[in-house]
PDB file of C-alpha atoms in Angstrom:
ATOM      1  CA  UNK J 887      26.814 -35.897  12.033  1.00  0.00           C
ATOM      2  CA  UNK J 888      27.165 -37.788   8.671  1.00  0.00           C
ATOM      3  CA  UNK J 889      26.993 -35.713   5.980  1.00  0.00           C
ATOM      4  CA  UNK J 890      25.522 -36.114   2.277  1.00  0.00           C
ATOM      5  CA  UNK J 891      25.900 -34.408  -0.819  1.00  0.00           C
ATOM      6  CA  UNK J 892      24.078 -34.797  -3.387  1.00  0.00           C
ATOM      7  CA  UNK J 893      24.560 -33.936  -7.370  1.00  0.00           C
ATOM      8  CA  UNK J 894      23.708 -32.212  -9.571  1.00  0.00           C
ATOM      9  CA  UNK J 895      21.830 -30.088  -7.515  1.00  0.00           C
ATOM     10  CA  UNK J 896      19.175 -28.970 -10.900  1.00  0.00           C
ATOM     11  CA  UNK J 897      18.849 -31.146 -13.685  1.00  0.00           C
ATOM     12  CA  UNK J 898      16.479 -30.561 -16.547  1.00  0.00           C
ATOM     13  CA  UNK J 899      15.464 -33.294 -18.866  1.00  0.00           C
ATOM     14  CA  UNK J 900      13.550 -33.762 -22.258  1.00  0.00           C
ATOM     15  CA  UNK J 901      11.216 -36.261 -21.767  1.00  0.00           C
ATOM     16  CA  UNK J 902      12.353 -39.888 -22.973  1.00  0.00           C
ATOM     17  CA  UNK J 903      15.941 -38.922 -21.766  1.00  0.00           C
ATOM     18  CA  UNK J 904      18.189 -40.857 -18.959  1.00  0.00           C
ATOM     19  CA  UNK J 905      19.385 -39.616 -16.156  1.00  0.00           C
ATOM     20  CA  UNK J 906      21.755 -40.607 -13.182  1.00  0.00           C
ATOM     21  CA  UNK J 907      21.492 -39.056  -9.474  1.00  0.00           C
ATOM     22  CA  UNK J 908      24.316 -39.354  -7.050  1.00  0.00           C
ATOM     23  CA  UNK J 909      24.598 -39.153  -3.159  1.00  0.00           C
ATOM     24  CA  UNK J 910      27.772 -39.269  -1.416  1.00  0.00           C
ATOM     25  CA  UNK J 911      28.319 -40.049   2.335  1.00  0.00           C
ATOM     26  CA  UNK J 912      31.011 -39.239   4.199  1.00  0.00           C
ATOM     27  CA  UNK J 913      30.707 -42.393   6.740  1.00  0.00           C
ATOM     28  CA  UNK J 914      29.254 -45.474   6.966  1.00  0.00           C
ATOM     29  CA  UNK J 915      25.705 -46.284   7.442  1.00  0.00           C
ATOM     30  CA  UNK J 916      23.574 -49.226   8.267  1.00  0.00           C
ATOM     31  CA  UNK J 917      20.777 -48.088   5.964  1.00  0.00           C
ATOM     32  CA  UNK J 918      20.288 -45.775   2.743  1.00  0.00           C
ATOM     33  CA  UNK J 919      16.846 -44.616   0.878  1.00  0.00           C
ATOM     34  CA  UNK J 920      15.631 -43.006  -2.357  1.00  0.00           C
ATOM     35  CA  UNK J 921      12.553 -40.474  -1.818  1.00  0.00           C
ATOM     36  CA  UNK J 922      10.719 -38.114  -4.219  1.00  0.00           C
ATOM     37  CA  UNK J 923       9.313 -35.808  -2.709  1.00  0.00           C
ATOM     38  CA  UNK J 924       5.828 -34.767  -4.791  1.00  0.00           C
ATOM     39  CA  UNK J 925       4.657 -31.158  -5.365  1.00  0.00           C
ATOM     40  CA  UNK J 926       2.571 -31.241  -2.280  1.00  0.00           C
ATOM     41  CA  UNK J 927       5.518 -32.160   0.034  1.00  0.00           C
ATOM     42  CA  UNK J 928       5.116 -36.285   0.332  1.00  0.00           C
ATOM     43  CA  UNK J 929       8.207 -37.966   0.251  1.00  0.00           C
ATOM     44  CA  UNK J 930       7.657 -41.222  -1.678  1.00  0.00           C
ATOM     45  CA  UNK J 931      10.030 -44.184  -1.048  1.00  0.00           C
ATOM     46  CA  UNK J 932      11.540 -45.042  -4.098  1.00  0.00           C
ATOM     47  CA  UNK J 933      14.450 -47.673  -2.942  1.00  0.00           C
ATOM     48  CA  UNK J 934      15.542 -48.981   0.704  1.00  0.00           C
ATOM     49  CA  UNK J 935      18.814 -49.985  -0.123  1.00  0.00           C
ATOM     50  CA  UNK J 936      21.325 -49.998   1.939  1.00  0.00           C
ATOM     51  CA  UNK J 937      24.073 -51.920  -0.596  1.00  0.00           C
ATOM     52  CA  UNK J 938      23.544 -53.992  -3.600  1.00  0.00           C
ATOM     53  CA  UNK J 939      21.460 -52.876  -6.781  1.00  0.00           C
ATOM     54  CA  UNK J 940      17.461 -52.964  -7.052  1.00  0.00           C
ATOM     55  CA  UNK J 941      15.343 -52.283  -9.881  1.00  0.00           C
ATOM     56  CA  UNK J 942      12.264 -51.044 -10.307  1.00  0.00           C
ATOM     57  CA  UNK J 943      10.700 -50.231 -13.870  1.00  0.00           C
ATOM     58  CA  UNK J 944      12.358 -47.676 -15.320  1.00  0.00           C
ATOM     59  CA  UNK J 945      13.647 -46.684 -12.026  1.00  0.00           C
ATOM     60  CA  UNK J 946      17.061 -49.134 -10.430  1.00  0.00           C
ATOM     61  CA  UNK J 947      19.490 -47.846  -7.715  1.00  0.00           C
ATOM     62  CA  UNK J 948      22.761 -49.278  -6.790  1.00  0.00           C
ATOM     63  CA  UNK J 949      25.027 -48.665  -3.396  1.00  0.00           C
ATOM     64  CA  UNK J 950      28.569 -48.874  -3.230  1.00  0.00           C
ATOM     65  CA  UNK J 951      28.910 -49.060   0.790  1.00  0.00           C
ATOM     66  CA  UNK J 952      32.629 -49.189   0.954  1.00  0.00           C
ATOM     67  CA  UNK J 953      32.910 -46.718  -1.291  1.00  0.00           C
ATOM     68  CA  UNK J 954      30.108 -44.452   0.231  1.00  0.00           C
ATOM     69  CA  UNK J 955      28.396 -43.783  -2.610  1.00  0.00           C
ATOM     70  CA  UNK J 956      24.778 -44.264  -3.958  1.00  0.00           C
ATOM     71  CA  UNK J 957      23.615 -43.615  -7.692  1.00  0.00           C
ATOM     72  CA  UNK J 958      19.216 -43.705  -8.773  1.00  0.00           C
ATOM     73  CA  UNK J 959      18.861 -44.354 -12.765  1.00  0.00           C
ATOM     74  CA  UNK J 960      15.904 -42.764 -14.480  1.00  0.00           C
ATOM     75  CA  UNK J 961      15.531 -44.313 -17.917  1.00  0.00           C
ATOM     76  CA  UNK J 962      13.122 -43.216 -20.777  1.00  0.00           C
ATOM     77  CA  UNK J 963      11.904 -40.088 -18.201  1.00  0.00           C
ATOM     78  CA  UNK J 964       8.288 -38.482 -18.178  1.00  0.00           C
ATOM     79  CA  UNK J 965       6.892 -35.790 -17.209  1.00  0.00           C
ATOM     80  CA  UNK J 966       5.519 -37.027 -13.699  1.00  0.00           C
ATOM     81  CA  UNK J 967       8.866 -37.998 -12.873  1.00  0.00           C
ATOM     82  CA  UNK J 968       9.844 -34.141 -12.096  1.00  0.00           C
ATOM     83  CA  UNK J 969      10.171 -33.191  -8.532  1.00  0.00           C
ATOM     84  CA  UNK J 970      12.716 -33.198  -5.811  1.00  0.00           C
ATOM     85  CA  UNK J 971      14.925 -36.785  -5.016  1.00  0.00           C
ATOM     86  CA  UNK J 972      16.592 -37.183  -1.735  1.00  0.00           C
ATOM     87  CA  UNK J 973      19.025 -39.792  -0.196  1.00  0.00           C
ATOM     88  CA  UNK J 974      19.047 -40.121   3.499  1.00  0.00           C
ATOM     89  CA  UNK J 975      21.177 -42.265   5.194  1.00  0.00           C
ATOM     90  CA  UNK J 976      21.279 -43.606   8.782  1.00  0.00           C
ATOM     91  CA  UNK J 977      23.567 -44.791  10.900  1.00  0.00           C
ATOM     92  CA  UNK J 978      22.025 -45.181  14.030  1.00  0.00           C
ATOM     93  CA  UNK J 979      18.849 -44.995  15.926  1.00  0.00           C
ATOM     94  CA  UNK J 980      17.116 -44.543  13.089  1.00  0.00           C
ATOM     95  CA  UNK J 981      17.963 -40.828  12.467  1.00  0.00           C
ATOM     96  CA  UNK J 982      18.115 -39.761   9.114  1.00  0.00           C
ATOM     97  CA  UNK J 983      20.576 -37.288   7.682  1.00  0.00           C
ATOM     98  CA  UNK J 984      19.220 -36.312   4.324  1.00  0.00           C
ATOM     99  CA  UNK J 985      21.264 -34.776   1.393  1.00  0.00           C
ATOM    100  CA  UNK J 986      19.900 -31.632   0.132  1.00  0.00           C
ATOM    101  CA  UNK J 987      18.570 -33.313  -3.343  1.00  0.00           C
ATOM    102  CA  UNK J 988      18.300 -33.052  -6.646  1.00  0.00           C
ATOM    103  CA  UNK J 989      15.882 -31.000  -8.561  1.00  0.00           C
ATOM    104  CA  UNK J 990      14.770 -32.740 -11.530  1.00  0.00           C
ATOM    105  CA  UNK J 991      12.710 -31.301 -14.161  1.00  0.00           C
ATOM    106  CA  UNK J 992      11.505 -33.040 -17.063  1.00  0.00           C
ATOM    107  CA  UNK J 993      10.129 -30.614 -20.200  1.00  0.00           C
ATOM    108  CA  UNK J 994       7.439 -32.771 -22.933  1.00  0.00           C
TER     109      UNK J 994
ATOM    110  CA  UNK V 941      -2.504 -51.113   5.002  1.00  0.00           C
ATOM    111  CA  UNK V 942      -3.169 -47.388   5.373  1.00  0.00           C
ATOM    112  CA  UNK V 943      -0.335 -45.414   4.911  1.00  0.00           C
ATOM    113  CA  UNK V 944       1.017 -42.820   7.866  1.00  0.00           C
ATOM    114  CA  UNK V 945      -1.163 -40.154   8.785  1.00  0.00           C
ATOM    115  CA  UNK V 946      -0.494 -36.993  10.186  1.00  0.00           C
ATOM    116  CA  UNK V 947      -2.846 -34.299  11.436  1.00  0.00           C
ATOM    117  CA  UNK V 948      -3.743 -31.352  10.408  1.00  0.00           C
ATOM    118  CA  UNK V 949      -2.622 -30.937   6.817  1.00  0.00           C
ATOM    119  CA  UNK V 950      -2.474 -27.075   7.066  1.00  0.00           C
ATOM    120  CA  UNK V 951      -1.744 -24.725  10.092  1.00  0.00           C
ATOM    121  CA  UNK V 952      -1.700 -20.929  10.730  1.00  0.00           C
ATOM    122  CA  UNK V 953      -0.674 -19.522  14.003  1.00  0.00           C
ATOM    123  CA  UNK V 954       1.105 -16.400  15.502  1.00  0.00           C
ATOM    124  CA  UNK V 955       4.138 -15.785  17.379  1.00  0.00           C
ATOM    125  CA  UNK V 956       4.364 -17.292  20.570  1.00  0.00           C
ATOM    126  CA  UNK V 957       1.568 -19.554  20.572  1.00  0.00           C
ATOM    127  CA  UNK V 958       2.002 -23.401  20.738  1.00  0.00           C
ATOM    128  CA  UNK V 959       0.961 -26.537  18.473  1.00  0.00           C
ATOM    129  CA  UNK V 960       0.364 -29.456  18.382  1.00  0.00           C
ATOM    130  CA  UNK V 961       0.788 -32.294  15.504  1.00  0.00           C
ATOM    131  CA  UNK V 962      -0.251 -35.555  15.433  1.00  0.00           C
ATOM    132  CA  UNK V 963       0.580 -38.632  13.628  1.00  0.00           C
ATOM    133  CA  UNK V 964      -0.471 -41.688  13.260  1.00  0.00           C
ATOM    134  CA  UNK V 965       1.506 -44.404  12.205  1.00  0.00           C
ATOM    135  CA  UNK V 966       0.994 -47.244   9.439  1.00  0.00           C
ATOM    136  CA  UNK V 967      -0.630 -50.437  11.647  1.00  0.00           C
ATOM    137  CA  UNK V 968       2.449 -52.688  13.112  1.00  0.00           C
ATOM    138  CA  UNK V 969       4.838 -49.899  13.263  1.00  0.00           C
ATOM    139  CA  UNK V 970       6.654 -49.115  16.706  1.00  0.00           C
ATOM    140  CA  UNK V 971       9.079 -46.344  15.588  1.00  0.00           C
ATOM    141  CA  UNK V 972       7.950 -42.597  14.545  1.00  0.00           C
ATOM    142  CA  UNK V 973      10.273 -40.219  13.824  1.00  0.00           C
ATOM    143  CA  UNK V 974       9.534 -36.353  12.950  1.00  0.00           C
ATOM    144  CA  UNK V 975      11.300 -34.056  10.290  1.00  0.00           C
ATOM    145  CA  UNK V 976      11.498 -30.359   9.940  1.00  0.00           C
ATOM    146  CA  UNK V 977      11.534 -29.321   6.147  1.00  0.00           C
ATOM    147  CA  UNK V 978      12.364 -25.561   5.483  1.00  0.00           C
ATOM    148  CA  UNK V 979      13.868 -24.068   2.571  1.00  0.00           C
ATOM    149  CA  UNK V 980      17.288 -22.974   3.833  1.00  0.00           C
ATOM    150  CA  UNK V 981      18.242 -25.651   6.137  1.00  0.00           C
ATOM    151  CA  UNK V 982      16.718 -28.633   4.119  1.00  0.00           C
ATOM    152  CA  UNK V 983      15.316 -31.935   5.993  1.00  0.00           C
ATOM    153  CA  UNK V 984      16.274 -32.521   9.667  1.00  0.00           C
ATOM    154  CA  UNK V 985      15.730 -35.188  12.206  1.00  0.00           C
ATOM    155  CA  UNK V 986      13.743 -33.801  15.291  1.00  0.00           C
ATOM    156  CA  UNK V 987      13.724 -36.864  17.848  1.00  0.00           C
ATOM    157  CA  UNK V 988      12.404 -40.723  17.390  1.00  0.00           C
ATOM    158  CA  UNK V 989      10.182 -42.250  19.180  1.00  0.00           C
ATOM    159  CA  UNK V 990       9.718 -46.411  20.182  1.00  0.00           C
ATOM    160  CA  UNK V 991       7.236 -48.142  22.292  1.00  0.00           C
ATOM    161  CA  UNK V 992       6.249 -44.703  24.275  1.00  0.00           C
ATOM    162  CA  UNK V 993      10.360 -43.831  25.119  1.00  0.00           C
ATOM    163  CA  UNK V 994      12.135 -41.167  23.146  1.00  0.00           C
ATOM    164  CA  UNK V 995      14.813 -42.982  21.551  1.00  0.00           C
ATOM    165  CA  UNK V 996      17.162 -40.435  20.069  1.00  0.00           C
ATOM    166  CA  UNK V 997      16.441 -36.702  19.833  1.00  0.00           C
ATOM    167  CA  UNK V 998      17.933 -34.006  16.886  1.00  0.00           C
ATOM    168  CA  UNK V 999      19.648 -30.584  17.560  1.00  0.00           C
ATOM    169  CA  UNK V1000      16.396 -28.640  17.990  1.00  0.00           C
ATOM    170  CA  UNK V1001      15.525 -26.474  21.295  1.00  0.00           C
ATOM    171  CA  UNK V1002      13.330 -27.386  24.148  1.00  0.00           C
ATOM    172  CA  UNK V1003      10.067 -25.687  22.751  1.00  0.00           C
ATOM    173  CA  UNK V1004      10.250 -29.073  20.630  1.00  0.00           C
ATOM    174  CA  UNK V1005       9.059 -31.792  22.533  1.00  0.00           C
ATOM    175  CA  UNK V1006       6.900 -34.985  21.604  1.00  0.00           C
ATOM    176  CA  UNK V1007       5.212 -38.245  23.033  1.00  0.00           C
ATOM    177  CA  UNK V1008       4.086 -41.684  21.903  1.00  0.00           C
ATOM    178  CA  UNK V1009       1.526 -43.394  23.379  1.00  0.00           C
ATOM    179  CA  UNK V1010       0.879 -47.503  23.958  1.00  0.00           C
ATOM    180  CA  UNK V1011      -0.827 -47.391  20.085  1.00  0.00           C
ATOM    181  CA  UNK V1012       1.794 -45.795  18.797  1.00  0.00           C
ATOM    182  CA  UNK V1013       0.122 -42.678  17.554  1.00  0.00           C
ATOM    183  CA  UNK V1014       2.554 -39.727  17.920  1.00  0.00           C
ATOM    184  CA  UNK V1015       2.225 -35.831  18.837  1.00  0.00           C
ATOM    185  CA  UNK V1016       5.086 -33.124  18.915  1.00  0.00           C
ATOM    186  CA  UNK V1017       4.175 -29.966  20.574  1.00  0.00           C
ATOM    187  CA  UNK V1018       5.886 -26.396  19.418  1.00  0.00           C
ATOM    188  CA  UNK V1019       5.434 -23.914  22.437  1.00  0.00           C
ATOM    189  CA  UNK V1020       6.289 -20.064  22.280  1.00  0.00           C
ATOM    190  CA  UNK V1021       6.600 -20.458  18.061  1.00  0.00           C
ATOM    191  CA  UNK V1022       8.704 -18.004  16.578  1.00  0.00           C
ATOM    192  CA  UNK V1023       8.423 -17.360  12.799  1.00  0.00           C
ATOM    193  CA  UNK V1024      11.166 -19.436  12.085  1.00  0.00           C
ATOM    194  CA  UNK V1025       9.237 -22.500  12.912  1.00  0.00           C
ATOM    195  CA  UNK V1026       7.266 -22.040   9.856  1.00  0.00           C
ATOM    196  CA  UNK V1027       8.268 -25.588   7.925  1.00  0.00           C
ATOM    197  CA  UNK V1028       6.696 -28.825   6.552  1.00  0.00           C
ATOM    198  CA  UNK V1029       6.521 -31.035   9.388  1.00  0.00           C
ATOM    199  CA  UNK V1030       7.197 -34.586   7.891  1.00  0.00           C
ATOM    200  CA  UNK V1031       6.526 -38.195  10.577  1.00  0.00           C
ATOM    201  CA  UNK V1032       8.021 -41.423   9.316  1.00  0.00           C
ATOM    202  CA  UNK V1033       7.352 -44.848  10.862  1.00  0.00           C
ATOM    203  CA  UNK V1034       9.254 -47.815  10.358  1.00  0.00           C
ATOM    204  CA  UNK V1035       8.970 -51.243  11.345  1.00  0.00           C
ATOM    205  CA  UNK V1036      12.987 -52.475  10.772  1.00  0.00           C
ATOM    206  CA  UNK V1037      14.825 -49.939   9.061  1.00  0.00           C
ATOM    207  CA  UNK V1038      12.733 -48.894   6.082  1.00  0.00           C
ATOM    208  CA  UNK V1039      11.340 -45.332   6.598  1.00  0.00           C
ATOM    209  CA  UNK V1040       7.708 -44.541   5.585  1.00  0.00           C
ATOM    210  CA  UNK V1041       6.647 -40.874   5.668  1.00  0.00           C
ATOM    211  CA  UNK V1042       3.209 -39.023   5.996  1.00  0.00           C
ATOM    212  CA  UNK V1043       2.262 -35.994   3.959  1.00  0.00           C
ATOM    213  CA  UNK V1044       3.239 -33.780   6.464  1.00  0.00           C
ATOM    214  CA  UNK V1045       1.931 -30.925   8.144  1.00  0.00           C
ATOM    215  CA  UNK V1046       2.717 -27.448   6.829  1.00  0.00           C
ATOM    216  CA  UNK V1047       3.226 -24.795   9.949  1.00  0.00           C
ATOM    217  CA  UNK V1048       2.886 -21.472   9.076  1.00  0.00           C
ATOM    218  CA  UNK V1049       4.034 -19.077  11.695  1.00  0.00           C
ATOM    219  CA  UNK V1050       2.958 -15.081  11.193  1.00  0.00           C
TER     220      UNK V1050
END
């Protein structure tokens, strides 16, 4: 199968800092999402984006398809933004392949 | 609309019994998928399911099996559980492509 990496694997953060996750995939794919995955195990979909750039408060995300690469911005961080972030990627019949994420911790 | 449900939150069981999870998916949605979440081998795909057929299935043993039925609530069954199974049990649905996942249900085998 397709597989994903993810970096950096740990990041800590003072609070008000930026931050930039990357996910690389080592084929192409016909879709691509952001999740953070909360303390109690809920992955929450951040961005469905398969190419392109999307914005969303102090979150955006942009995919580089033919380069098979995906990068998630955190601007002006907070504390609620610590947790795990995953990419998954599909390529067909909607079967995910998830990277193994990035741990982000952000200290007041 | 509600989000994606799954049932129970929490489960204990010992080895070799069997389980059963349920999900329910968010109203409109024809595809559920299930994920198994443990801490050395990460997120995986388990199998897919659309309009009651199993569309595409993950590298996970027989003991792992699962239906849809016509409202497209979902249930994957774990017989003869070994500790190993012990994982967060994740179900997405989707309606195009965009994935929507439940809370999950968190298997603990002793």
């Amino acid at each position: 199968g397709i597989q994903v990496e993810q970096s950096p694997p740990d990041l800590i953060l003072q609070e008000g800092a930026n931050s930039t996750l990357r996910c690389n995939f080592s084929d192409s794919v016909n879709n691509l999402q952001w999740f953070h995955q909360n303390p109690w195990g809920q992955l929450i979909n951040l961005f469905y984006i398969p190419s392109g750039t999307k914005q969303n408060g102090r979150l955006s995300a942009t995919t580089v398809a033919t380069e098979r690469y995906s990068l998630l911005y955190i601007s002006s961080s907070q504390t609620t933004d610590s947790g795990v972030y995953f990419c998954a990627v599909e390529q067909t019949g909607n079967q995910f392949y998830f990277g193994t994420g990035t741990s982000l911790t952000v200290i007041p | 609309k509600a989000g994606v449900t799954q049932t129970p939150r929490y489960l204990i069981k010992t080895r070799g019994q069997q389980v059963t999870l349920s999900c329910s998916p968010i109203s409109g949605h024809r595809s559920v998928s299930w994920y198994q979440q443990t801490p050395g081998q990460g997120l995986q795909f388990l199998f897919e399911y659309f309009s009651e057929t199993q569309r595409n299935k993950g590298n996970f043993p027989g003991r792992f099996s699962g239906r849809q039925f016509s409202n497209s609530r979902s249930e994957m069954n774990v017989s003869t559980l070994e500790l190993g199974d012990s994982a967060l049990y994740l179900c997405a649905s989707s309606q195009d492509r965009e994935q929507f996942f439940g809370p999950g249900t968190r298997l603990t085998v002793l």
